[in-house]
C-alpha positions as YAML, in Angstrom:
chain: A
units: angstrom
residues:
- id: 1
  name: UNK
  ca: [94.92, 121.72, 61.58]
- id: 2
  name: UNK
  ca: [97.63, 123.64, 62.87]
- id: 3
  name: UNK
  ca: [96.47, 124.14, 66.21]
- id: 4
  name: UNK
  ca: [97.71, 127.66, 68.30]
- id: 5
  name: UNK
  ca: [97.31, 129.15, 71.76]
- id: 6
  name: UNK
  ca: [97.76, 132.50, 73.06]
- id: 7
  name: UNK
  ca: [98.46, 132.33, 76.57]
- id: 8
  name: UNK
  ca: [99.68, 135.47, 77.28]
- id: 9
  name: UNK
  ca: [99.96, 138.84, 75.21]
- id: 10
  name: UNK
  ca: [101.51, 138.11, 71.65]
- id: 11
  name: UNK
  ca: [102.73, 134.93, 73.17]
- id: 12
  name: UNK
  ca: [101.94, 131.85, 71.01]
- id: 13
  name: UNK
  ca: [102.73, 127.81, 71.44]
- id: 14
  name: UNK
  ca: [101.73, 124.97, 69.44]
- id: 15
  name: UNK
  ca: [101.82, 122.02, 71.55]
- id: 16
  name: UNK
  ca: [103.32, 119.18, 69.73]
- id: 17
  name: UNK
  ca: [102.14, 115.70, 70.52]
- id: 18
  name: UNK
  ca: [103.64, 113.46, 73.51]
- id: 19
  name: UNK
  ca: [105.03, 110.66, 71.01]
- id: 20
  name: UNK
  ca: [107.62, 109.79, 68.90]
- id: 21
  name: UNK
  ca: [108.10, 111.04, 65.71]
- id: 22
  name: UNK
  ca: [106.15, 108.39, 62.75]
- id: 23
  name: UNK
  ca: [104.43, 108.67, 59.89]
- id: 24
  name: UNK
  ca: [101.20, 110.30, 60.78]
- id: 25
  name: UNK
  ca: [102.27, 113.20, 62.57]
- id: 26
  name: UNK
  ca: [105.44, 114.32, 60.39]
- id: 27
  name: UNK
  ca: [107.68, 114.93, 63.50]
- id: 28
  name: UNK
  ca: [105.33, 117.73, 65.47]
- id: 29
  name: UNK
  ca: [106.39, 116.55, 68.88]
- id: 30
  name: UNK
  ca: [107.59, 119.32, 70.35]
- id: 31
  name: UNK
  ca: [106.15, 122.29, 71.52]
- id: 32
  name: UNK
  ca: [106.53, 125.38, 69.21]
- id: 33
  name: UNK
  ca: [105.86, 129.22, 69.21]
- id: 34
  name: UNK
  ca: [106.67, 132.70, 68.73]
- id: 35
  name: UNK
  ca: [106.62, 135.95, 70.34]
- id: 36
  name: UNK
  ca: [105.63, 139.14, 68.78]
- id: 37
  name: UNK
  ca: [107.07, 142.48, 69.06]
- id: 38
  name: UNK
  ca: [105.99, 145.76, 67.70]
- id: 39
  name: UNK
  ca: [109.03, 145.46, 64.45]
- id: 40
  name: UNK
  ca: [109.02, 141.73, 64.07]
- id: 41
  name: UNK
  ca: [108.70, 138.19, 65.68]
- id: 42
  name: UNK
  ca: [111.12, 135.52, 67.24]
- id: 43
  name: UNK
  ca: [110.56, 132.29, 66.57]
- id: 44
  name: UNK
  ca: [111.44, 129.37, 69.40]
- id: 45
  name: UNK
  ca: [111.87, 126.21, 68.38]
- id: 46
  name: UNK
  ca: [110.72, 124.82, 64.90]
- id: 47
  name: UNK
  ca: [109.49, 121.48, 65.08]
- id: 48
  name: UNK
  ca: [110.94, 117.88, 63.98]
- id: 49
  name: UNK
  ca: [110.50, 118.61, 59.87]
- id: 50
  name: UNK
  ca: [110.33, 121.33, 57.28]
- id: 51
  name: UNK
  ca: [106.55, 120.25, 56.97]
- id: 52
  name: UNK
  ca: [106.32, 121.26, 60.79]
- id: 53
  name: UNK
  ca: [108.21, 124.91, 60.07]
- id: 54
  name: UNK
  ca: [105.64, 125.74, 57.12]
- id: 55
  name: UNK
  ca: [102.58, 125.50, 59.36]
- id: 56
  name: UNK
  ca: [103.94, 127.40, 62.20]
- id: 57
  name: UNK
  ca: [105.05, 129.85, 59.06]
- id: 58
  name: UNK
  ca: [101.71, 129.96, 57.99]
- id: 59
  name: UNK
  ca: [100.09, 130.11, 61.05]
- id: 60
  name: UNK
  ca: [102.58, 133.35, 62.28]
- id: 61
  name: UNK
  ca: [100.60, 134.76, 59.16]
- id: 62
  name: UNK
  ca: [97.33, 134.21, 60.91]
- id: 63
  name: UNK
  ca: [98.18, 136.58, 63.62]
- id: 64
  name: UNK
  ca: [100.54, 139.42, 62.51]
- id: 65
  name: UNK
  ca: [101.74, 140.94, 59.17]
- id: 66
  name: UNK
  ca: [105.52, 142.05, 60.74]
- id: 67
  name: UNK
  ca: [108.34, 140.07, 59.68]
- id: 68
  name: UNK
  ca: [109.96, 137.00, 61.66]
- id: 69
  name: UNK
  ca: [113.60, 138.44, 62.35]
- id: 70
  name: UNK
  ca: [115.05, 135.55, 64.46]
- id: 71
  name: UNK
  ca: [114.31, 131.91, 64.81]
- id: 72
  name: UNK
  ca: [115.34, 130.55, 68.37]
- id: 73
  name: UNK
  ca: [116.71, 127.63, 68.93]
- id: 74
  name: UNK
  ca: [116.11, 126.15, 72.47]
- id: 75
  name: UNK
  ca: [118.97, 123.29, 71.68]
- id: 76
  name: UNK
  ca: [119.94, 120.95, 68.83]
- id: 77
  name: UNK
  ca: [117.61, 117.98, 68.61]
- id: 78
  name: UNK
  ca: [115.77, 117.67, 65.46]
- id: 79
  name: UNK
  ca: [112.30, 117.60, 66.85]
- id: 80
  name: UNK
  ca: [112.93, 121.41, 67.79]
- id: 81
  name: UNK
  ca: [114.92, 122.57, 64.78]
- id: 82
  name: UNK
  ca: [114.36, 120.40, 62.06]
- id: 83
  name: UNK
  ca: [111.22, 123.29, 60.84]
- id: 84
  name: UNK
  ca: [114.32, 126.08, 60.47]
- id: 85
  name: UNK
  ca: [114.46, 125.78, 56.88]
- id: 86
  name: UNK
  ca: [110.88, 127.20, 56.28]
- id: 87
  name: UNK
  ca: [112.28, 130.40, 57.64]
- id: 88
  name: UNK
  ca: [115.43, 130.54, 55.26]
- id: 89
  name: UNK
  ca: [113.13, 132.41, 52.88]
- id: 90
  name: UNK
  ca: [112.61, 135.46, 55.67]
- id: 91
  name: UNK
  ca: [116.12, 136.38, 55.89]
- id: 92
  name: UNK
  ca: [115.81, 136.10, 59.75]
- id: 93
  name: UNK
  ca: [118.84, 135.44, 62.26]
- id: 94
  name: UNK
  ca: [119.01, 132.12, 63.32]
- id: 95
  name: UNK
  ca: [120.13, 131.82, 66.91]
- id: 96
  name: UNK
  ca: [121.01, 128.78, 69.01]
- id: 97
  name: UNK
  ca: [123.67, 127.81, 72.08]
- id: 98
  name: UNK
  ca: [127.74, 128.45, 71.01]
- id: 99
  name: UNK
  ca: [128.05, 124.88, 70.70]
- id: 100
  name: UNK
  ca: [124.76, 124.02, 68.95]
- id: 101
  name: UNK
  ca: [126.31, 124.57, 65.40]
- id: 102
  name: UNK
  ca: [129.42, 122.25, 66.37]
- id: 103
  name: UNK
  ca: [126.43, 119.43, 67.49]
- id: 104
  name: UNK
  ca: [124.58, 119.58, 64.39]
- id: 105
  name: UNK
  ca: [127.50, 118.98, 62.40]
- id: 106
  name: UNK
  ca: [128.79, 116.50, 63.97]
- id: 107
  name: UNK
  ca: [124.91, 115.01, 64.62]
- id: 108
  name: UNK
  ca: [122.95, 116.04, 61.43]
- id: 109
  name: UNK
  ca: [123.60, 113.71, 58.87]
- id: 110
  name: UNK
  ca: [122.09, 111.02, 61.68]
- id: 111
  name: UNK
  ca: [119.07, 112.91, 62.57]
- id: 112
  name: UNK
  ca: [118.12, 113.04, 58.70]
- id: 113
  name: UNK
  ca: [118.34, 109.71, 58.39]
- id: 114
  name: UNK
  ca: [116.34, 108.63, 61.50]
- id: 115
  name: UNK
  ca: [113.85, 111.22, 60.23]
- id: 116
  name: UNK
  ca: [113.39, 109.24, 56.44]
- id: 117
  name: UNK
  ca: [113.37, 106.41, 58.37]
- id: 118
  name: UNK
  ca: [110.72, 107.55, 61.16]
- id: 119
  name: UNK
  ca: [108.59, 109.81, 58.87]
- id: 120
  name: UNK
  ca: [108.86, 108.85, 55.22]
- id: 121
  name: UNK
  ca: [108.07, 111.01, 52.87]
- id: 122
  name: UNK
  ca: [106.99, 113.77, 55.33]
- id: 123
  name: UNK
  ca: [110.68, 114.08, 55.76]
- id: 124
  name: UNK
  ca: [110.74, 116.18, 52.63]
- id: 125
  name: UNK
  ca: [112.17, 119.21, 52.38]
- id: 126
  name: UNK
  ca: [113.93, 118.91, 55.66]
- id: 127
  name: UNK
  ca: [117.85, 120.00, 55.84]
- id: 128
  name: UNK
  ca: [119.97, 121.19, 58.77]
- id: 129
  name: UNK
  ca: [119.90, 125.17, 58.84]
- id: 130
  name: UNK
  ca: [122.73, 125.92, 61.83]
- id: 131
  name: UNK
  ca: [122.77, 129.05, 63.63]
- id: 132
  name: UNK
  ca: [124.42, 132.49, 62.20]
- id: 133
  name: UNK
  ca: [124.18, 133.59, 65.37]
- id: 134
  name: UNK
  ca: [125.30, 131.89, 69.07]
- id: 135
  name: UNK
  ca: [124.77, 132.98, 72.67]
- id: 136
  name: UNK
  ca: [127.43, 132.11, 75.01]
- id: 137
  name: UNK
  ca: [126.36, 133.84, 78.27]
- id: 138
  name: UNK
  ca: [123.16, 136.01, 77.75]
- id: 139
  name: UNK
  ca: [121.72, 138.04, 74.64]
- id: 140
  name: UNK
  ca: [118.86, 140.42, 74.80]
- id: 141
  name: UNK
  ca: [116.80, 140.30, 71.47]
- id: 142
  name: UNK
  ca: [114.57, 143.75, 70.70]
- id: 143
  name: UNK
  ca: [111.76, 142.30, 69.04]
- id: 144
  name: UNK
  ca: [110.23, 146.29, 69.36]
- id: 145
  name: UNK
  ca: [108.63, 147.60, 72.37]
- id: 146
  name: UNK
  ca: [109.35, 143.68, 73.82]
- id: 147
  name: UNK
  ca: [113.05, 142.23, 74.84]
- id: 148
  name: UNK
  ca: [113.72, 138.52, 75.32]
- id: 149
  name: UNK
  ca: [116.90, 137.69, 77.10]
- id: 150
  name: UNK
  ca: [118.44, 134.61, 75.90]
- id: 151
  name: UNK
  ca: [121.08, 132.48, 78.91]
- id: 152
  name: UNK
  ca: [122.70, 129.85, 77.62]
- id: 153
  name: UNK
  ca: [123.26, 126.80, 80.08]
- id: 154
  name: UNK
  ca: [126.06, 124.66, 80.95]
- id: 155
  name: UNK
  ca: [125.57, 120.97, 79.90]
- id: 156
  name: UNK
  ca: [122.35, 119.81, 81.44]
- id: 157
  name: UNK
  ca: [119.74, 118.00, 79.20]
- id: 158
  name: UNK
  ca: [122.60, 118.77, 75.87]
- id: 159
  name: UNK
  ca: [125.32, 120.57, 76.24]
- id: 160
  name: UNK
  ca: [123.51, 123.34, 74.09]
- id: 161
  name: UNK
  ca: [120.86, 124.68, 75.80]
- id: 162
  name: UNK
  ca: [119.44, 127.88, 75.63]
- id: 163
  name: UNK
  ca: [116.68, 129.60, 77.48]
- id: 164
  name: UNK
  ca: [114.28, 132.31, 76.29]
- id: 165
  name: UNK
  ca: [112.60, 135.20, 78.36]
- id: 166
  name: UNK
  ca: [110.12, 137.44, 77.73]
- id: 167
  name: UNK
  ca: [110.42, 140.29, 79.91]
- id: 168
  name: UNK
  ca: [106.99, 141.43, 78.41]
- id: 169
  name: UNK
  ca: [104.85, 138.67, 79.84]
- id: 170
  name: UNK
  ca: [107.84, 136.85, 81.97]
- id: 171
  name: UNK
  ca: [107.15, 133.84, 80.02]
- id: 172
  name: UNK
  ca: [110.10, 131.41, 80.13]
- id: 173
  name: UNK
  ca: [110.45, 129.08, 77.50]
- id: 174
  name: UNK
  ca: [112.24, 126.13, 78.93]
- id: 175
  name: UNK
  ca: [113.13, 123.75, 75.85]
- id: 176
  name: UNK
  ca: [114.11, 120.75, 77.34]
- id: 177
  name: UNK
  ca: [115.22, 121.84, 80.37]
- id: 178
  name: UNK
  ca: [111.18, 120.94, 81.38]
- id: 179
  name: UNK
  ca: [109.23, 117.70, 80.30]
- id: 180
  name: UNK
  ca: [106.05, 117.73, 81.68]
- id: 181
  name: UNK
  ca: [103.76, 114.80, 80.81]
- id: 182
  name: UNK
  ca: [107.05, 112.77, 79.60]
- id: 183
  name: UNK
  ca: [109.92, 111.13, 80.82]
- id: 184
  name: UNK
  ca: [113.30, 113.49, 80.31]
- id: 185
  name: UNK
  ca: [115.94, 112.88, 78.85]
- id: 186
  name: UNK
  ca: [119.86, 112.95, 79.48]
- id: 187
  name: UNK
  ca: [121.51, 113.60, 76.21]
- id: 188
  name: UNK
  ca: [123.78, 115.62, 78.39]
- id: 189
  name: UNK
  ca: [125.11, 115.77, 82.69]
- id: 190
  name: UNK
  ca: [122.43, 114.64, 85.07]
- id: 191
  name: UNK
  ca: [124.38, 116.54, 87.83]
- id: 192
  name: UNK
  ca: [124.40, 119.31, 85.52]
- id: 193
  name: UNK
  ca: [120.30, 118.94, 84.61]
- id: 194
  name: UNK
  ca: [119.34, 119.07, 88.25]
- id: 195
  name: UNK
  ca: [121.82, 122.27, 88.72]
- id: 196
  name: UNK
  ca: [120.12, 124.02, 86.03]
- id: 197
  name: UNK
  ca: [117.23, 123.05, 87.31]
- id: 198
  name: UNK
  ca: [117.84, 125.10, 90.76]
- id: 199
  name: UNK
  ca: [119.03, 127.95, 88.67]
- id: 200
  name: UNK
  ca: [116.01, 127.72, 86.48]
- id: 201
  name: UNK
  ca: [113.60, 127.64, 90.25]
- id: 202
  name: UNK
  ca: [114.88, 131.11, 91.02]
- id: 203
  name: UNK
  ca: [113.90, 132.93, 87.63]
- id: 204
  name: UNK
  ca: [110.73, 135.29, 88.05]
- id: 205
  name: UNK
  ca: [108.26, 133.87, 85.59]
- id: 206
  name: UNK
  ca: [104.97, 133.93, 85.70]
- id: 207
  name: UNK
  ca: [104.15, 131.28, 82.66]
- id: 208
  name: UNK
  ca: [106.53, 128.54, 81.53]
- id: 209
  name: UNK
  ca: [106.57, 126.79, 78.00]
- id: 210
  name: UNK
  ca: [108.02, 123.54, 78.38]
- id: 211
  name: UNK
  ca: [109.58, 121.65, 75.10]
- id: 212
  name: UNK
  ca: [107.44, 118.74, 75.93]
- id: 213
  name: UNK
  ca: [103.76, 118.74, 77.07]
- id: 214
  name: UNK
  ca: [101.92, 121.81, 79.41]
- id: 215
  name: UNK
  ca: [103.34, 123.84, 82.16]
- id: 216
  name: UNK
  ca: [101.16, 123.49, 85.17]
- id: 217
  name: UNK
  ca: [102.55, 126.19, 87.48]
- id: 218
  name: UNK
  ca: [106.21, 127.58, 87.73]
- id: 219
  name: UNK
  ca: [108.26, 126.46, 89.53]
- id: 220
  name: UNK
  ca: [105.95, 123.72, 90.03]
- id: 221
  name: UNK
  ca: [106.51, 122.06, 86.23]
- id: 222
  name: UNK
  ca: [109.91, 121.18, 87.56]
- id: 223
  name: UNK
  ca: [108.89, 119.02, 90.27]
- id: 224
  name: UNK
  ca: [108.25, 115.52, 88.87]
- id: 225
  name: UNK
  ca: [110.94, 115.97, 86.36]
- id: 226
  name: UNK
  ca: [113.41, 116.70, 89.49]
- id: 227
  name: UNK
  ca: [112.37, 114.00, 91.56]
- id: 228
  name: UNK
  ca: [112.62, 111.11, 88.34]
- id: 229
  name: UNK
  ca: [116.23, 112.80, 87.87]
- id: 230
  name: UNK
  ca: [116.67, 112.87, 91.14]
- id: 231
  name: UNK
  ca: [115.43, 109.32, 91.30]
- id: 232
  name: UNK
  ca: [118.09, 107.82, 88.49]
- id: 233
  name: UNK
  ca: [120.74, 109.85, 90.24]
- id: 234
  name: UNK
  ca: [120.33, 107.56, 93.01]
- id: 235
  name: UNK
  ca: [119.39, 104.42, 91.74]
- id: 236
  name: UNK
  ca: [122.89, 104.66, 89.05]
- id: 237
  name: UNK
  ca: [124.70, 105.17, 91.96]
- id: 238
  name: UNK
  ca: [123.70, 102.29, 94.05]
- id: 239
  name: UNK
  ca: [124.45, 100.12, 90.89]
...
């Protein structure tokens, strides 16, 4: 079963599973959710497969009748936006980073294959659904009675990351700017990780979403990821 949590008001993750994507779990490895507002919901992030986007479709079902108006892409990797095409249907906006539409073009035609590979035939269904619409800077999104204000981020973990805040609650969700449980990766700048990572210290929330296992405490979620980055940092260096 789709499993969901409601940590705060009309806040709502599905935390994927801290493994690679295979066969028997049809690429739900990232953390997923949605936010609803009084005239409609934002989805963030998607999961790693259009089988992935149907249950958190169905599961937004579960909860609320009002219509999902954006999908929110935290950054381009297909295990957070390979569930977008389960949403096509909605007529939502799909929003993402100014460069994450350049990344999956130049990118997409290799995630779908390591997805066949990886997944088989719960790879079905899946196709690359870019954004329609791009932050570069901040947005605010009026999801009704409830604002989230989108930043986008200089190259840190990609060089398309985006940011979500919900003023409501002050829940951040992170993407992969926070691993907890799981080694992070540098698809990006490790100088520029660890500066958005002091940027990201100084932001008033009170829960944090992670893109890859459970927020213990903000700031605190950032600490073991800062110290392993801080950690390569030093030991490329000395090579």
């Amino acid at each position: 079963a789709f499993s969901l949590e409601n940590p705060a008001p009309g806040v709502y993750v599905h935390y994927g599973q801290l493994a690679d994507v295979a066969l028997d779990n049809e690429g739900d490895v990232a953390n997923v959710g949605f936010v609803v507002g009084a005239q409609c919901v934002a989805v963030i992030d998607t999961g790693g497969s259009y089988a992935v986007g149907r249950a958190l479709r169905a599961s937004i079902r579960t909860v609320t009748a009002v219509p999902v108006c954006f999908v929110i892409n935290t950054h381009m990797h297909p295990d957070h936006v390979f569930g977008n095409a389960a949403f096509v249907d909605d007529g939502c906006e799909f929003v993402g980073h100014a460069r994450a539409p350049d990344a999956l073009r130049r990118r997409g035609d290799y995630y779908l294959a390591a997805l066949k590979r990886d997944a088989g035939d719960a790879a079905r269904g899946t196709r690359i659904v870019p954004p329609t619409r791009t932050v570069d800077g901040s947005a605010a999104l009026d999801l009704g009675a409830r604002v989230l204000t989108l930043r986008s981020w200089p190259t840190a973990h990609t060089d398309a990351d985006l940011t979500v805040f919900d003023e409501t609650t002050r829940t951040l969700w992170l993407g992969d700017l926070a691993f907890a449980g799981h080694v992070p990766v540098v698809d990006g700048n490790l100088r520029g990780f660890l500066a958005a990572i002091a940027k990201l210290r100084t932001m008033p929330a009170t829960l944090a979403i992670p893109g890859h296992g459970r927020a213990s405490g903000w700031p605190g979620v950032l600490d073991a990821e800062e110290a392993y980055l801080r950690r390569l940092q030093t030991d490329v260096r000395a090579v």
